[in-house]
Amino acid sequence: MSFFKTTTAAVALGAGLLLSAMAQAHPKLVSSTPAEGSTSTAPSKIELHFSENLTAQFSGAKLIMTDMPGMPNSPMGVKANVSGSDDPKTMVITPAAPLTTGTYKVEWRAVSSDTHPVTGSLVFNVK
Ligand SMILES: [Cu+2]
């Protein structure tokens, strides 16, 4: 019985170590331009900087205008090109047309070397 308990504990510890090693390999959003919650003039591009190198073919983002003057909570997709960058930890979102006044949300999906997708979002305002 005590042998069984020891074995179980060892297996659980091993699984815990594996999980923490995986969590470290998952890309986290470190910073962005524009910054989360910021208000600025229309950016010509949005840059997301992650903690890990991204696997370009599985990573991506959607740009959504969530509020515009006089029309709050009316989400609308915005045409934009999503690409990598010379820095493999950076994702670049380039709107097809200049962004007009309103609130925007980037819904990103980042995949690093372990292939597990991590998702998140960034909200910023254009004045
Ligand atoms: Cu993973």
CSV table of N, CA, C and O and ligand atoms in Angstrom, one decimal:
chain,number,residue,atom,x,y,z
A,1,MET,N,0.8,-1.2,0.0
A,1,MET,CA,0.0,0.0,0.0
A,1,MET,C,0.9,1.3,0.0
A,1,MET,O,0.6,2.2,-0.7
A,2,SER,N,1.9,1.2,0.8
A,2,SER,CA,2.8,2.4,0.9
A,2,SER,C,3.6,2.5,-0.4
A,2,SER,O,3.9,3.6,-0.9
A,3,PHE,N,3.9,1.4,-1.1
A,3,PHE,CA,4.6,1.5,-2.3
A,3,PHE,C,3.7,2.1,-3.4
A,3,PHE,O,4.1,3.0,-4.2
A,4,PHE,N,2.4,1.7,-3.4
A,4,PHE,CA,1.5,2.3,-4.3
A,4,PHE,C,1.4,3.8,-4.2
A,4,PHE,O,1.4,4.6,-5.1
A,5,LYS,N,1.3,4.3,-2.9
A,5,LYS,CA,1.2,5.7,-2.7
A,5,LYS,C,2.4,6.5,-3.2
A,5,LYS,O,2.3,7.5,-3.8
A,6,THR,N,3.6,5.9,-2.9
A,6,THR,CA,4.8,6.6,-3.4
A,6,THR,C,4.8,6.7,-4.9
A,6,THR,O,5.2,7.7,-5.5
A,7,THR,N,4.4,5.6,-5.6
A,7,THR,CA,4.4,5.6,-7.0
A,7,THR,C,3.4,6.7,-7.6
A,7,THR,O,3.8,7.4,-8.5
A,8,THR,N,2.3,6.7,-7.0
A,8,THR,CA,1.3,7.7,-7.4
A,8,THR,C,1.8,9.1,-7.2
A,8,THR,O,1.7,10.0,-8.1
A,9,ALA,N,2.5,9.4,-6.1
A,9,ALA,CA,3.0,10.7,-5.8
A,9,ALA,C,4.1,11.0,-6.9
A,9,ALA,O,4.1,12.1,-7.4
A,10,ALA,N,4.9,10.1,-7.2
A,10,ALA,CA,6.0,10.3,-8.2
A,10,ALA,C,5.4,10.6,-9.6
A,10,ALA,O,5.8,11.5,-10.3
A,11,VAL,N,4.3,9.9,-9.9
A,11,VAL,CA,3.7,10.1,-11.2
A,11,VAL,C,3.1,11.5,-11.2
A,11,VAL,O,3.2,12.3,-12.2
A,12,ALA,N,2.4,11.9,-10.1
A,12,ALA,CA,1.8,13.2,-10.1
A,12,ALA,C,2.8,14.3,-10.2
A,12,ALA,O,2.7,15.3,-10.9
A,13,LEU,N,4.0,14.1,-9.5
A,13,LEU,CA,5.0,15.1,-9.6
A,13,LEU,C,5.6,15.3,-11.0
A,13,LEU,O,5.8,16.3,-11.5
A,14,GLY,N,5.7,14.1,-11.6
A,14,GLY,CA,6.2,14.1,-13.0
A,14,GLY,C,5.3,14.9,-13.9
A,14,GLY,O,5.7,15.7,-14.7
A,15,ALA,N,4.0,14.7,-13.8
A,15,ALA,CA,3.0,15.4,-14.6
A,15,ALA,C,3.0,16.9,-14.3
A,15,ALA,O,2.9,17.7,-15.2
A,16,GLY,N,3.2,17.2,-13.1
A,16,GLY,CA,3.3,18.6,-12.7
A,16,GLY,C,4.5,19.3,-13.4
A,16,GLY,O,4.4,20.4,-13.9
A,17,LEU,N,5.6,18.6,-13.4
A,17,LEU,CA,6.8,19.2,-14.0
A,17,LEU,C,6.6,19.4,-15.5
A,17,LEU,O,7.0,20.4,-16.1
A,18,LEU,N,5.9,18.4,-16.1
A,18,LEU,CA,5.7,18.4,-17.6
A,18,LEU,C,4.7,19.6,-17.9
A,18,LEU,O,5.0,20.4,-18.8
A,19,LEU,N,3.7,19.8,-17.1
A,19,LEU,CA,2.8,20.9,-17.3
A,19,LEU,C,3.5,22.3,-17.2
A,19,LEU,O,3.3,23.2,-18.0
A,20,SER,N,4.4,22.4,-16.2
A,20,SER,CA,5.0,23.7,-16.0
A,20,SER,C,6.0,24.0,-17.1
A,20,SER,O,6.2,25.1,-17.6
A,21,ALA,N,6.6,22.9,-17.7
A,21,ALA,CA,7.5,23.1,-18.8
A,21,ALA,C,6.8,23.5,-20.0
A,21,ALA,O,7.2,24.4,-20.8
A,22,MET,N,5.6,23.0,-20.2
A,22,MET,CA,4.7,23.3,-21.3
A,22,MET,C,4.2,24.8,-21.2
A,22,MET,O,4.2,25.5,-22.2
A,23,ALA,N,3.9,25.2,-20.0
A,23,ALA,CA,3.3,26.5,-19.8
A,23,ALA,C,4.4,27.5,-20.2
A,23,ALA,O,4.1,28.6,-20.7
A,24,GLN,N,5.7,27.2,-19.9
A,24,GLN,CA,6.7,28.1,-20.2
A,24,GLN,C,6.9,28.3,-21.7
A,24,GLN,O,7.4,29.3,-22.2
A,25,ALA,N,6.6,27.3,-22.5
A,25,ALA,CA,6.7,27.3,-23.9
A,25,ALA,C,5.6,28.0,-24.6
A,25,ALA,O,5.6,28.3,-25.8
A,26,HIS,N,4.5,28.3,-23.9
A,26,HIS,CA,3.4,28.9,-24.5
A,26,HIS,C,3.6,30.4,-24.7
A,26,HIS,O,4.0,31.1,-23.7
A,27,PRO,N,3.3,30.9,-25.9
A,27,PRO,CA,3.5,32.4,-26.1
A,27,PRO,C,2.6,33.2,-25.2
A,27,PRO,O,1.4,33.0,-25.2
A,28,LYS,N,3.1,34.2,-24.6
A,28,LYS,CA,2.3,35.2,-23.8
A,28,LYS,C,2.5,36.6,-24.5
A,28,LYS,O,3.6,36.9,-25.0
A,29,LEU,N,1.5,37.4,-24.5
A,29,LEU,CA,1.6,38.7,-25.0
A,29,LEU,C,2.4,39.5,-24.0
A,29,LEU,O,2.0,39.7,-22.9
A,30,VAL,N,3.6,40.0,-24.4
A,30,VAL,CA,4.5,40.8,-23.5
A,30,VAL,C,4.1,42.3,-23.6
A,30,VAL,O,4.1,43.0,-22.6
A,31,SER,N,4.0,42.8,-24.8
A,31,SER,CA,3.7,44.2,-25.0
A,31,SER,C,3.1,44.4,-26.4
A,31,SER,O,3.1,43.4,-27.2
A,32,SER,N,2.5,45.5,-26.6
A,32,SER,CA,1.9,45.8,-28.0
A,32,SER,C,2.0,47.3,-28.3
A,32,SER,O,2.2,48.1,-27.4
A,33,THR,N,1.9,47.6,-29.6
A,33,THR,CA,1.8,49.0,-30.0
A,33,THR,C,0.6,49.0,-30.9
A,33,THR,O,0.6,48.3,-32.0
A,34,PRO,N,-0.5,49.7,-30.6
A,34,PRO,CA,-0.7,50.5,-29.4
A,34,PRO,C,-0.8,49.6,-28.2
A,34,PRO,O,-1.1,48.4,-28.3
A,35,ALA,N,-0.6,50.2,-27.0
A,35,ALA,CA,-0.7,49.4,-25.8
A,35,ALA,C,-2.2,49.2,-25.4
A,35,ALA,O,-3.1,49.9,-25.8
A,36,GLU,N,-2.4,48.1,-24.6
A,36,GLU,CA,-3.7,47.7,-24.1
A,36,GLU,C,-4.4,49.0,-23.4
A,36,GLU,O,-3.7,49.6,-22.6
A,37,GLY,N,-5.6,49.3,-23.8
A,37,GLY,CA,-6.3,50.3,-23.2
A,37,GLY,C,-5.9,51.7,-23.6
A,37,GLY,O,-6.5,52.7,-23.1
A,38,SER,N,-5.0,51.9,-24.5
A,38,SER,CA,-4.5,53.2,-24.8
A,38,SER,C,-5.4,53.9,-25.8
A,38,SER,O,-6.2,53.3,-26.5
A,39,THR,N,-5.2,55.2,-25.9
A,39,THR,CA,-5.9,56.0,-26.9
A,39,THR,C,-4.9,56.8,-27.7
A,39,THR,O,-4.0,57.5,-27.1
A,40,SER,N,-4.9,56.7,-29.0
A,40,SER,CA,-3.9,57.4,-29.8
A,40,SER,C,-4.5,57.7,-31.2
A,40,SER,O,-5.7,57.3,-31.5
A,41,THR,N,-3.8,58.4,-32.0
A,41,THR,CA,-4.2,58.6,-33.4
A,41,THR,C,-4.1,57.3,-34.1
A,41,THR,O,-3.4,56.3,-33.6
A,42,ALA,N,-4.7,57.1,-35.2
A,42,ALA,CA,-4.8,55.8,-35.9
A,42,ALA,C,-3.4,55.3,-36.2
A,42,ALA,O,-2.6,55.9,-36.9
A,43,PRO,N,-3.1,54.1,-35.7
A,43,PRO,CA,-1.8,53.5,-36.0
A,43,PRO,C,-1.9,52.9,-37.4
A,43,PRO,O,-2.9,52.3,-37.8
A,44,SER,N,-0.8,53.0,-38.2
A,44,SER,CA,-0.8,52.4,-39.5
A,44,SER,C,-0.6,50.8,-39.4
A,44,SER,O,-1.0,50.1,-40.3
A,45,LYS,N,-0.1,50.4,-38.3
A,45,LYS,CA,0.0,49.0,-38.0
A,45,LYS,C,0.0,48.7,-36.5
A,45,LYS,O,0.3,49.6,-35.7
A,46,ILE,N,-0.4,47.5,-36.2
A,46,ILE,CA,-0.5,47.1,-34.8
A,46,ILE,C,0.5,45.9,-34.6
A,46,ILE,O,0.5,45.0,-35.4
A,47,GLU,N,1.4,46.1,-33.6
A,47,GLU,CA,2.4,45.1,-33.4
A,47,GLU,C,2.2,44.4,-32.0
A,47,GLU,O,2.0,45.1,-31.0
A,48,LEU,N,2.2,43.1,-32.1
A,48,LEU,CA,2.0,42.3,-30.8
A,48,LEU,C,3.4,41.6,-30.6
A,48,LEU,O,3.9,40.9,-31.5
A,49,HIS,N,3.9,41.8,-29.4
A,49,HIS,CA,5.2,41.2,-29.1
A,49,HIS,C,5.0,40.1,-28.1
A,49,HIS,O,4.5,40.3,-27.0
A,50,PHE,N,5.4,38.9,-28.4
A,50,PHE,CA,5.2,37.7,-27.6
A,50,PHE,C,6.4,37.2,-26.9
A,50,PHE,O,7.5,37.7,-27.3
A,51,SER,N,6.3,36.3,-25.9
A,51,SER,CA,7.4,35.8,-25.2
A,51,SER,C,8.1,34.7,-25.9
A,51,SER,O,9.2,34.3,-25.5
A,52,GLU,N,7.5,34.1,-27.0
A,52,GLU,CA,8.1,33.0,-27.7
A,52,GLU,C,8.1,33.3,-29.2
A,52,GLU,O,7.3,34.1,-29.7
A,53,ASN,N,9.0,32.6,-29.9
A,53,ASN,CA,8.9,32.6,-31.4
A,53,ASN,C,7.6,32.0,-31.8
A,53,ASN,O,7.1,31.0,-31.3
A,54,LEU,N,6.9,32.6,-32.8
A,54,LEU,CA,5.7,32.2,-33.3
A,54,LEU,C,5.8,31.3,-34.5
A,54,LEU,O,6.7,31.4,-35.3
A,55,THR,N,4.9,30.3,-34.6
A,55,THR,CA,4.8,29.5,-35.8
A,55,THR,C,3.8,30.2,-36.7
A,55,THR,O,2.6,30.1,-36.4
A,56,ALA,N,4.3,30.8,-37.8
A,56,ALA,CA,3.5,31.7,-38.6
A,56,ALA,C,2.2,31.1,-39.1
A,56,ALA,O,1.2,31.6,-39.1
A,57,GLN,N,2.4,29.8,-39.7
A,57,GLN,CA,1.2,29.2,-40.4
A,57,GLN,C,0.0,28.9,-39.4
A,57,GLN,O,-1.1,28.7,-39.9
A,58,PHE,N,0.3,28.9,-38.1
A,58,PHE,CA,-0.8,28.6,-37.2
A,58,PHE,C,-1.3,29.8,-36.4
A,58,PHE,O,-2.2,29.7,-35.6
A,59,SER,N,-0.5,30.8,-36.5
A,59,SER,CA,-0.8,32.0,-35.7
A,59,SER,C,-1.6,33.0,-36.5
A,59,SER,O,-1.5,33.0,-37.7
A,60,GLY,N,-2.4,33.8,-35.9
A,60,GLY,CA,-3.1,34.8,-36.6
A,60,GLY,C,-3.9,35.8,-35.7
A,60,GLY,O,-3.7,35.7,-34.5
A,61,ALA,N,-4.7,36.6,-36.3
A,61,ALA,CA,-5.4,37.6,-35.6
A,61,ALA,C,-6.6,38.1,-36.4
A,61,ALA,O,-6.6,38.0,-37.6
A,62,LYS,N,-7.6,38.6,-35.7
A,62,LYS,CA,-8.7,39.3,-36.3
A,62,LYS,C,-8.8,40.6,-35.7
A,62,LYS,O,-8.7,40.8,-34.5
A,63,LEU,N,-9.1,41.6,-36.5
A,63,LEU,CA,-9.3,43.0,-36.1
A,63,LEU,C,-10.8,43.3,-36.1
A,63,LEU,O,-11.4,43.1,-37.1
A,64,ILE,N,-11.3,43.8,-35.0
A,64,ILE,CA,-12.7,44.1,-34.9
A,64,ILE,C,-12.9,45.5,-34.3
A,64,ILE,O,-12.2,45.9,-33.4
A,65,MET,N,-13.8,46.3,-35.0
A,65,MET,CA,-14.1,47.6,-34.4
A,65,MET,C,-15.3,47.3,-33.5
A,65,MET,O,-16.4,46.9,-34.0
A,66,THR,N,-15.2,47.6,-32.2
A,66,THR,CA,-16.3,47.2,-31.3
A,66,THR,C,-17.2,48.4,-31.0
A,66,THR,O,-18.4,48.1,-30.7
A,67,ASP,N,-16.7,49.6,-31.1
A,67,ASP,CA,-17.5,50.8,-30.8
A,67,ASP,C,-17.1,51.9,-31.7
A,67,ASP,O,-15.9,52.1,-32.0
A,68,MET,N,-18.1,52.6,-32.2
A,68,MET,CA,-17.8,53.8,-33.0
A,68,MET,C,-18.6,54.9,-32.5
A,68,MET,O,-19.6,54.6,-31.8
A,69,PRO,N,-18.3,56.2,-32.7
A,69,PRO,CA,-19.1,57.3,-32.2
A,69,PRO,C,-20.5,57.1,-32.5
A,69,PRO,O,-20.9,56.9,-33.6
A,70,GLY,N,-21.4,57.1,-31.5
A,70,GLY,CA,-22.8,57.0,-31.6
A,70,GLY,C,-23.3,55.6,-31.8
A,70,GLY,O,-24.5,55.4,-31.9
A,71,MET,N,-22.4,54.7,-31.9
A,71,MET,CA,-22.8,53.3,-32.1
A,71,MET,C,-22.0,52.4,-31.2
A,71,MET,O,-21.1,51.6,-31.7
A,72,PRO,N,-22.2,52.4,-29.9
A,72,PRO,CA,-21.5,51.5,-29.0
A,72,PRO,C,-21.9,50.1,-29.2
A,72,PRO,O,-23.0,49.8,-29.6
A,73,ASN,N,-21.1,49.2,-28.8
A,73,ASN,CA,-21.4,47.7,-28.9
A,73,ASN,C,-21.9,47.3,-30.2
A,73,ASN,O,-23.0,46.6,-30.3
A,74,SER,N,-21.3,47.7,-31.3
A,74,SER,CA,-21.7,47.2,-32.6
A,74,SER,C,-20.5,46.7,-33.3
A,74,SER,O,-19.9,47.3,-34.2
A,75,PRO,N,-20.0,45.5,-32.9
A,75,PRO,CA,-18.8,44.9,-33.5
A,75,PRO,C,-18.9,44.7,-35.0
A,75,PRO,O,-19.9,44.2,-35.5
A,76,MET,N,-17.8,45.0,-35.6
A,76,MET,CA,-17.7,45.0,-37.1
A,76,MET,C,-16.3,44.6,-37.4
A,76,MET,O,-15.3,45.2,-36.9
A,77,GLY,N,-16.1,43.6,-38.3
A,77,GLY,CA,-14.8,43.1,-38.7
A,77,GLY,C,-14.1,44.2,-39.5
A,77,GLY,O,-14.8,44.9,-40.3
A,78,VAL,N,-12.8,44.4,-39.4
A,78,VAL,CA,-12.1,45.3,-40.1
A,78,VAL,C,-11.1,44.6,-41.0
A,78,VAL,O,-10.3,43.7,-40.5
A,79,LYS,N,-11.0,44.9,-42.3
A,79,LYS,CA,-10.1,44.2,-43.2
A,79,LYS,C,-8.7,44.6,-42.8
A,79,LYS,O,-8.3,45.8,-42.6
A,80,ALA,N,-7.9,43.6,-42.6
A,80,ALA,CA,-6.5,43.8,-42.2
A,80,ALA,C,-5.6,42.6,-42.6
A,80,ALA,O,-6.1,41.5,-42.8
A,81,ASN,N,-4.4,42.9,-42.9
A,81,ASN,CA,-3.4,41.8,-43.2
A,81,ASN,C,-2.6,41.5,-42.0
A,81,ASN,O,-2.2,42.3,-41.2
A,82,VAL,N,-2.5,40.2,-41.7
A,82,VAL,CA,-1.7,39.7,-40.6
A,82,VAL,C,-0.4,39.0,-41.1
A,82,VAL,O,-0.5,38.2,-42.0
A,83,SER,N,0.7,39.4,-40.5
A,83,SER,CA,1.9,38.8,-41.0
A,83,SER,C,2.9,38.7,-39.8
A,83,SER,O,2.7,39.2,-38.7
A,84,GLY,N,4.0,38.0,-40.1
A,84,GLY,CA,5.1,37.9,-39.1
A,84,GLY,C,5.9,39.2,-39.3
A,84,GLY,O,5.5,40.2,-39.8
A,85,SER,N,7.1,39.1,-38.7
A,85,SER,CA,8.0,40.2,-38.8
A,85,SER,C,9.4,39.7,-38.8
A,85,SER,O,9.6,38.5,-38.7
A,86,ASP,N,10.4,40.5,-38.9
A,86,ASP,CA,11.8,40.1,-38.9
A,86,ASP,C,12.1,39.5,-37.5
A,86,ASP,O,12.9,38.6,-37.4
A,87,ASP,N,11.4,40.0,-36.5
A,87,ASP,CA,11.5,39.4,-35.1
A,87,ASP,C,10.5,38.3,-35.1
A,87,ASP,O,9.2,38.5,-35.1
A,88,PRO,N,10.9,37.0,-34.9
A,88,PRO,CA,9.9,35.9,-34.9
A,88,PRO,C,9.0,35.9,-33.7
A,88,PRO,O,8.0,35.1,-33.7
A,89,LYS,N,9.1,36.8,-32.8
A,89,LYS,CA,8.2,36.9,-31.6
A,89,LYS,C,7.1,37.9,-31.9
A,89,LYS,O,6.3,38.2,-31.0
A,90,THR,N,7.2,38.6,-33.0
A,90,THR,CA,6.3,39.7,-33.3
A,90,THR,C,5.3,39.4,-34.4
A,90,THR,O,5.6,38.8,-35.4
A,91,MET,N,4.0,39.7,-34.1
A,91,MET,CA,2.9,39.6,-35.1
A,91,MET,C,2.5,41.0,-35.5
A,91,MET,O,2.4,41.9,-34.6
A,92,VAL,N,2.3,41.2,-36.8
A,92,VAL,CA,2.0,42.6,-37.3
A,92,VAL,C,0.6,42.5,-38.0
A,92,VAL,O,0.4,41.7,-38.8
A,93,ILE,N,-0.3,43.4,-37.6
A,93,ILE,CA,-1.6,43.5,-38.2
A,93,ILE,C,-1.7,44.9,-38.9
A,93,ILE,O,-1.5,45.9,-38.2
A,94,THR,N,-1.8,44.8,-40.2
A,94,THR,CA,-1.9,46.1,-41.0
A,94,THR,C,-3.3,46.3,-41.5
A,94,THR,O,-3.7,45.5,-42.4
A,95,PRO,N,-4.0,47.3,-41.0
A,95,PRO,CA,-5.3,47.5,-41.5
A,95,PRO,C,-5.3,47.9,-43.0
A,95,PRO,O,-4.4,48.6,-43.5
A,96,ALA,N,-6.3,47.5,-43.8
A,96,ALA,CA,-6.3,47.8,-45.2
A,96,ALA,C,-6.6,49.2,-45.5
A,96,ALA,O,-6.2,49.8,-46.5
A,97,ALA,N,-7.3,49.9,-44.6
A,97,ALA,CA,-7.6,51.3,-44.7
A,97,ALA,C,-7.3,52.0,-43.4
A,97,ALA,O,-7.4,51.3,-42.3
A,98,PRO,N,-7.1,53.3,-43.4
A,98,PRO,CA,-6.8,54.0,-42.1
A,98,PRO,C,-8.0,53.8,-41.1
A,98,PRO,O,-9.1,53.8,-41.5
A,99,LEU,N,-7.6,53.5,-39.9
A,99,LEU,CA,-8.7,53.3,-38.8
A,99,LEU,C,-9.3,54.6,-38.5
A,99,LEU,O,-8.7,55.6,-38.3
A,100,THR,N,-10.6,54.6,-38.4
A,100,THR,CA,-11.4,55.8,-38.0
A,100,THR,C,-11.6,55.8,-36.5
A,100,THR,O,-11.3,54.8,-35.8
A,101,THR,N,-12.1,56.9,-36.0
A,101,THR,CA,-12.3,57.0,-34.5
A,101,THR,C,-13.2,55.9,-34.0
A,101,THR,O,-14.3,55.6,-34.5
A,102,GLY,N,-12.8,55.3,-32.9
A,102,GLY,CA,-13.5,54.2,-32.3
A,102,GLY,C,-12.7,53.4,-31.4
A,102,GLY,O,-11.5,53.6,-31.1
A,103,THR,N,-13.3,52.3,-31.0
A,103,THR,CA,-12.6,51.3,-30.1
A,103,THR,C,-12.4,50.0,-30.9
A,103,THR,O,-13.3,49.6,-31.6
A,104,TYR,N,-11.2,49.5,-30.8
A,104,TYR,CA,-10.8,48.3,-31.6
A,104,TYR,C,-10.4,47.2,-30.7
A,104,TYR,O,-9.8,47.4,-29.6
A,105,LYS,N,-10.6,46.0,-31.2
A,105,LYS,CA,-10.2,44.8,-30.5
A,105,LYS,C,-9.4,43.9,-31.4
A,105,LYS,O,-9.9,43.6,-32.5
A,106,VAL,N,-8.3,43.4,-31.0
A,106,VAL,CA,-7.5,42.4,-31.8
A,106,VAL,C,-7.7,41.1,-31.0
A,106,VAL,O,-7.4,41.0,-29.9
A,107,GLU,N,-8.3,40.1,-31.7
A,107,GLU,CA,-8.4,38.8,-31.1
A,107,GLU,C,-7.3,38.0,-31.7
A,107,GLU,O,-7.3,37.7,-32.9
A,108,TRP,N,-6.2,37.6,-30.9
A,108,TRP,CA,-5.1,37.0,-31.5
A,108,TRP,C,-5.0,35.5,-31.1
A,108,TRP,O,-5.6,35.1,-30.1
A,109,ARG,N,-4.3,34.8,-31.9
A,109,ARG,CA,-4.1,33.3,-31.7
A,109,ARG,C,-2.6,33.1,-31.9
A,109,ARG,O,-2.1,33.4,-33.0
A,110,ALA,N,-1.9,32.7,-30.9
A,110,ALA,CA,-0.5,32.5,-31.1
A,110,ALA,C,-0.1,31.1,-30.8
A,110,ALA,O,-0.5,30.5,-29.9
A,111,VAL,N,0.7,30.5,-31.7
A,111,VAL,CA,1.2,29.2,-31.6
A,111,VAL,C,2.7,29.2,-31.7
A,111,VAL,O,3.3,29.8,-32.6
A,112,SER,N,3.3,28.5,-30.7
A,112,SER,CA,4.7,28.4,-30.7
A,112,SER,C,5.2,27.0,-31.0
A,112,SER,O,4.4,26.2,-31.5
A,113,SER,N,6.4,26.7,-30.7
A,113,SER,CA,7.0,25.4,-31.2
A,113,SER,C,6.2,24.2,-30.7
A,113,SER,O,6.2,23.1,-31.3
A,114,ASP,N,5.5,24.2,-29.5
A,114,ASP,CA,4.8,23.0,-29.0
A,114,ASP,C,3.4,22.9,-29.6
A,114,ASP,O,2.7,21.9,-29.3
A,115,THR,N,3.1,23.7,-30.6
A,115,THR,CA,1.8,23.7,-31.4
A,115,THR,C,0.5,23.9,-30.6
A,115,THR,O,-0.5,23.8,-31.2
A,116,HIS,N,0.6,24.2,-29.3
A,116,HIS,CA,-0.7,24.5,-28.6
A,116,HIS,C,-1.1,25.9,-28.8
A,116,HIS,O,-0.4,26.8,-28.5
A,117,PRO,N,-2.3,26.1,-29.3
A,117,PRO,CA,-2.7,27.5,-29.5
A,117,PRO,C,-3.1,28.3,-28.2
A,117,PRO,O,-3.7,27.7,-27.4
A,118,VAL,N,-2.7,29.5,-28.1
A,118,VAL,CA,-3.0,30.3,-27.0
A,118,VAL,C,-3.7,31.5,-27.6
A,118,VAL,O,-3.3,32.1,-28.6
A,119,THR,N,-4.9,31.9,-27.0
A,119,THR,CA,-5.6,33.0,-27.6
A,119,THR,C,-5.7,34.1,-26.5
A,119,THR,O,-5.6,33.9,-25.3
A,120,GLY,N,-6.0,35.3,-27.0
A,120,GLY,CA,-6.1,36.5,-26.2
A,120,GLY,C,-6.6,37.7,-27.0
A,120,GLY,O,-6.8,37.5,-28.2
A,121,SER,N,-6.8,38.8,-26.3
A,121,SER,CA,-7.2,40.0,-27.0
A,121,SER,C,-6.6,41.2,-26.5
A,121,SER,O,-6.0,41.3,-25.4
A,122,LEU,N,-6.6,42.2,-27.4
A,122,LEU,CA,-6.0,43.5,-27.1
A,122,LEU,C,-7.1,44.6,-27.5
A,122,LEU,O,-7.6,44.5,-28.6
A,123,VAL,N,-7.3,45.5,-26.6
A,123,VAL,CA,-8.3,46.6,-26.9
A,123,VAL,C,-7.6,47.9,-26.9
A,123,VAL,O,-6.8,48.2,-26.0
A,124,PHE,N,-7.8,48.7,-27.9
A,124,PHE,CA,-7.3,50.1,-27.9
A,124,PHE,C,-8.3,51.0,-28.6
A,124,PHE,O,-9.2,50.6,-29.2
A,125,ASN,N,-8.0,52.3,-28.4
A,125,ASN,CA,-8.9,53.3,-28.9
A,125,ASN,C,-8.2,54.2,-29.9
A,125,ASN,O,-7.0,54.5,-29.7
A,126,VAL,N,-8.9,54.6,-30.9
A,126,VAL,CA,-8.4,55.6,-31.9
A,126,VAL,C,-9.2,56.9,-31.8
A,126,VAL,O,-10.5,56.8,-31.7
A,127,LYS,N,-8.5,58.0,-31.6
A,127,LYS,CA,-9.3,59.3,-31.4
A,127,LYS,C,-9.4,60.0,-32.8
A,127,LYS,O,-8.8,59.7,-33.8
B,1,CU,CU,1.6,23.4,-24.9
